């Protein structure tokens, strides 16, 4: 089970799952069937089979928790510093407009902390720390409604192109000659 803010299992849940694997290991030593162990521990048979393979290869130690799958690459202090840089705005970092995009934040992280993130990694980092996508609450003051209307009437039809032929045709795609 994944948690939106934590990104994985809680420490309590990790301990619980490790205890299940340890109890299963005790029963492996007794020679019990995987299906019986799965039924009693209320887990899938496939999980018990995976645990049994790990137990056979590495003993009970192989069933111990490995800890979290990954640690955050930015520390809390570094993320606080990143938030301060984001608050300054994109123009302070050399971009012409006032839009933060994931690609720009990725570049900022690279410049500031010398770390490389993927676009998806930046999104996950921001979501994990409580950020979300933002849409402007109101239209920009600089917006020229007359220019937008003219563009929609004149430029957009040319750019879009005609999708369907203008001449009358058949409603059937499989039999064009049908009435």
GROMACS .gro file of C-alpha atoms in nm:
model
  179
    1UNK     CA    1   0.000   0.000   0.000
    2UNK     CA    2   0.134   0.342  -0.096
    3UNK     CA    3   0.073   0.662   0.091
    4UNK     CA    4   0.050   0.990  -0.100
    5UNK     CA    5   0.277   1.187   0.131
    6UNK     CA    6   0.506   0.914   0.262
    7UNK     CA    7   0.572   0.729  -0.061
    8UNK     CA    8   0.581   0.382   0.098
    9UNK     CA    9   0.500   0.173   0.402
   10UNK     CA   10   0.509   0.320   0.749
   11UNK     CA   11   0.770   0.185   0.992
   12UNK     CA   12   0.496   0.008   1.187
   13UNK     CA   13   0.364  -0.160   0.874
   14UNK     CA   14   0.717  -0.266   0.772
   15UNK     CA   15   0.766  -0.432   1.112
   16UNK     CA   16   0.432  -0.610   1.082
   17UNK     CA   17   0.520  -0.749   0.738
   18UNK     CA   18   0.865  -0.854   0.857
   19UNK     CA   19   0.705  -1.043   1.146
   20UNK     CA   20   0.485  -1.227   0.897
   21UNK     CA   21   0.791  -1.334   0.698
   22UNK     CA   22   0.971  -1.449   1.014
   23UNK     CA   23   0.668  -1.657   1.122
   24UNK     CA   24   0.657  -1.806   0.773
   25UNK     CA   25   1.028  -1.896   0.800
   26UNK     CA   26   0.963  -2.088   1.121
   27UNK     CA   27   0.699  -2.288   0.939
   28UNK     CA   28   0.929  -2.343   0.638
   29UNK     CA   29   1.168  -2.520   0.873
   30UNK     CA   30   0.880  -2.745   0.979
   31UNK     CA   31   0.817  -2.841   0.616
   32UNK     CA   32   0.464  -2.700   0.587
   33UNK     CA   33   0.305  -2.636   0.250
   34UNK     CA   34   0.297  -2.286   0.107
   35UNK     CA   35  -0.079  -2.290   0.068
   36UNK     CA   36  -0.136  -2.369   0.438
   37UNK     CA   37   0.106  -2.095   0.546
   38UNK     CA   38  -0.058  -1.843   0.310
   39UNK     CA   39  -0.405  -1.928   0.441
   40UNK     CA   40  -0.303  -1.897   0.807
   41UNK     CA   41  -0.108  -1.572   0.759
   42UNK     CA   42  -0.373  -1.431   0.521
   43UNK     CA   43  -0.131  -1.356   0.237
   44UNK     CA   44  -0.107  -1.480  -0.121
   45UNK     CA   45   0.048  -1.816  -0.200
   46UNK     CA   46   0.284  -1.641  -0.444
   47UNK     CA   47   0.419  -1.421  -0.164
   48UNK     CA   48   0.487  -1.728   0.051
   49UNK     CA   49   0.661  -1.894  -0.245
   50UNK     CA   50   0.885  -1.586  -0.292
   51UNK     CA   51   0.964  -1.584   0.080
   52UNK     CA   52   1.046  -1.956   0.070
   53UNK     CA   53   1.291  -1.906  -0.218
   54UNK     CA   54   1.461  -1.622  -0.034
   55UNK     CA   55   1.471  -1.831   0.285
   56UNK     CA   56   1.626  -2.128   0.102
   57UNK     CA   57   1.894  -1.906  -0.054
   58UNK     CA   58   1.978  -1.681   0.241
   59UNK     CA   59   1.817  -1.824   0.551
   60UNK     CA   60   1.602  -1.623   0.794
   61UNK     CA   61   1.822  -1.315   0.740
   62UNK     CA   62   1.702  -1.291   0.381
   63UNK     CA   63   1.349  -1.227   0.509
   64UNK     CA   64   1.444  -0.925   0.720
   65UNK     CA   65   1.325  -0.584   0.607
   66UNK     CA   66   1.562  -0.404   0.371
   67UNK     CA   67   1.436  -0.063   0.481
   68UNK     CA   68   1.277   0.194   0.252
   69UNK     CA   69   1.306   0.134  -0.121
   70UNK     CA   70   1.472   0.471  -0.176
   71UNK     CA   71   1.568   0.771   0.027
   72UNK     CA   72   1.489   1.124  -0.084
   73UNK     CA   73   1.782   1.270  -0.273
   74UNK     CA   74   1.713   1.620  -0.141
   75UNK     CA   75   1.730   1.661   0.235
   76UNK     CA   76   1.468   1.863   0.421
   77UNK     CA   77   1.708   2.157   0.441
   78UNK     CA   78   1.779   2.138   0.068
   79UNK     CA   79   1.409   2.121  -0.014
   80UNK     CA   80   1.348   2.426   0.207
   81UNK     CA   81   1.618   2.603   0.009
   82UNK     CA   82   1.453   2.493  -0.316
   83UNK     CA   83   1.119   2.632  -0.194
   84UNK     CA   84   1.287   2.965  -0.120
   85UNK     CA   85   1.431   2.969  -0.474
   86UNK     CA   86   1.090   2.885  -0.622
   87UNK     CA   87   0.935   3.169  -0.424
   88UNK     CA   88   1.171   3.415  -0.596
   89UNK     CA   89   1.005   3.327  -0.927
   90UNK     CA   90   1.135   3.209  -1.264
   91UNK     CA   91   1.245   3.558  -1.373
   92UNK     CA   92   1.499   3.569  -1.091
   93UNK     CA   93   1.658   3.258  -1.242
   94UNK     CA   94   1.674   3.384  -1.599
   95UNK     CA   95   1.344   3.281  -1.755
   96UNK     CA   96   1.138   3.544  -1.933
   97UNK     CA   97   0.791   3.461  -1.802
   98UNK     CA   98   0.654   3.379  -1.458
   99UNK     CA   99   0.568   3.011  -1.512
  100UNK     CA  100   0.734   2.732  -1.319
  101UNK     CA  101   0.736   2.414  -1.525
  102UNK     CA  102   0.871   2.077  -1.418
  103UNK     CA  103   1.152   2.111  -1.671
  104UNK     CA  104   1.252   2.448  -1.525
  105UNK     CA  105   1.244   2.313  -1.169
  106UNK     CA  106   1.456   2.020  -1.285
  107UNK     CA  107   1.709   2.266  -1.428
  108UNK     CA  108   1.704   2.471  -1.108
  109UNK     CA  109   1.771   2.160  -0.896
  110UNK     CA  110   2.062   2.072  -1.125
  111UNK     CA  111   2.210   2.420  -1.102
  112UNK     CA  112   2.158   2.464  -0.728
  113UNK     CA  113   2.229   2.115  -0.587
  114UNK     CA  114   2.418   1.942  -0.871
  115UNK     CA  115   2.162   1.659  -0.879
  116UNK     CA  116   1.985   1.521  -1.182
  117UNK     CA  117   1.617   1.439  -1.162
  118UNK     CA  118   1.378   1.316  -1.427
  119UNK     CA  119   1.067   1.520  -1.499
  120UNK     CA  120   0.857   1.253  -1.325
  121UNK     CA  121   1.101   1.254  -1.033
  122UNK     CA  122   1.057   1.631  -0.993
  123UNK     CA  123   0.678   1.588  -0.996
  124UNK     CA  124   0.695   1.314  -0.732
  125UNK     CA  125   0.932   1.524  -0.519
  126UNK     CA  126   0.693   1.819  -0.527
  127UNK     CA  127   0.380   1.610  -0.460
  128UNK     CA  128   0.554   1.430  -0.173
  129UNK     CA  129   0.620   1.768  -0.015
  130UNK     CA  130   0.265   1.897  -0.054
  131UNK     CA  131   0.291   2.090  -0.381
  132UNK     CA  132   0.030   2.061  -0.656
  133UNK     CA  133  -0.031   2.185  -1.009
  134UNK     CA  134  -0.167   2.535  -1.014
  135UNK     CA  135  -0.395   2.703  -1.264
  136UNK     CA  136  -0.439   3.081  -1.259
  137UNK     CA  137  -0.744   3.190  -1.060
  138UNK     CA  138  -0.819   3.476  -1.299
  139UNK     CA  139  -0.722   3.593  -1.644
  140UNK     CA  140  -0.409   3.797  -1.693
  141UNK     CA  141  -0.450   4.175  -1.690
  142UNK     CA  142  -0.250   4.196  -2.015
  143UNK     CA  143  -0.498   3.975  -2.204
  144UNK     CA  144  -0.640   4.137  -2.517
  145UNK     CA  145  -0.983   3.979  -2.580
  146UNK     CA  146  -1.016   4.142  -2.926
  147UNK     CA  147  -0.687   3.990  -3.039
  148UNK     CA  148  -0.791   3.647  -2.905
  149UNK     CA  149  -1.126   3.666  -3.088
  150UNK     CA  150  -0.954   3.766  -3.413
  151UNK     CA  151  -0.702   3.486  -3.381
  152UNK     CA  152  -0.976   3.228  -3.320
  153UNK     CA  153  -1.172   3.344  -3.628
  154UNK     CA  154  -0.883   3.398  -3.872
  155UNK     CA  155  -0.572   3.204  -3.775
  156UNK     CA  156  -0.710   2.894  -3.603
  157UNK     CA  157  -0.923   2.767  -3.895
  158UNK     CA  158  -0.618   2.783  -4.123
  159UNK     CA  159  -0.398   2.606  -3.870
  160UNK     CA  160  -0.656   2.341  -3.790
  161UNK     CA  161  -0.729   2.246  -4.151
  162UNK     CA  162  -1.039   2.074  -4.275
  163UNK     CA  163  -1.100   1.731  -4.127
  164UNK     CA  164  -1.382   1.617  -4.355
  165UNK     CA  165  -1.452   1.662  -4.722
  166UNK     CA  166  -1.701   1.937  -4.804
  167UNK     CA  167  -1.890   1.744  -5.076
  168UNK     CA  168  -2.177   1.520  -4.974
  169UNK     CA  169  -2.090   1.160  -4.923
  170UNK     CA  170  -2.212   0.837  -4.777
  171UNK     CA  171  -2.286   0.784  -4.411
  172UNK     CA  172  -2.148   0.430  -4.441
  173UNK     CA  173  -1.773   0.395  -4.418
  174UNK     CA  174  -1.772   0.035  -4.539
  175UNK     CA  175  -2.001   0.085  -4.839
  176UNK     CA  176  -1.944   0.432  -4.982
  177UNK     CA  177  -2.191   0.381  -5.269
  178UNK     CA  178  -2.481   0.292  -5.044
  179UNK     CA  179  -2.765   0.549  -5.005
   0.00000   0.00000   0.00000
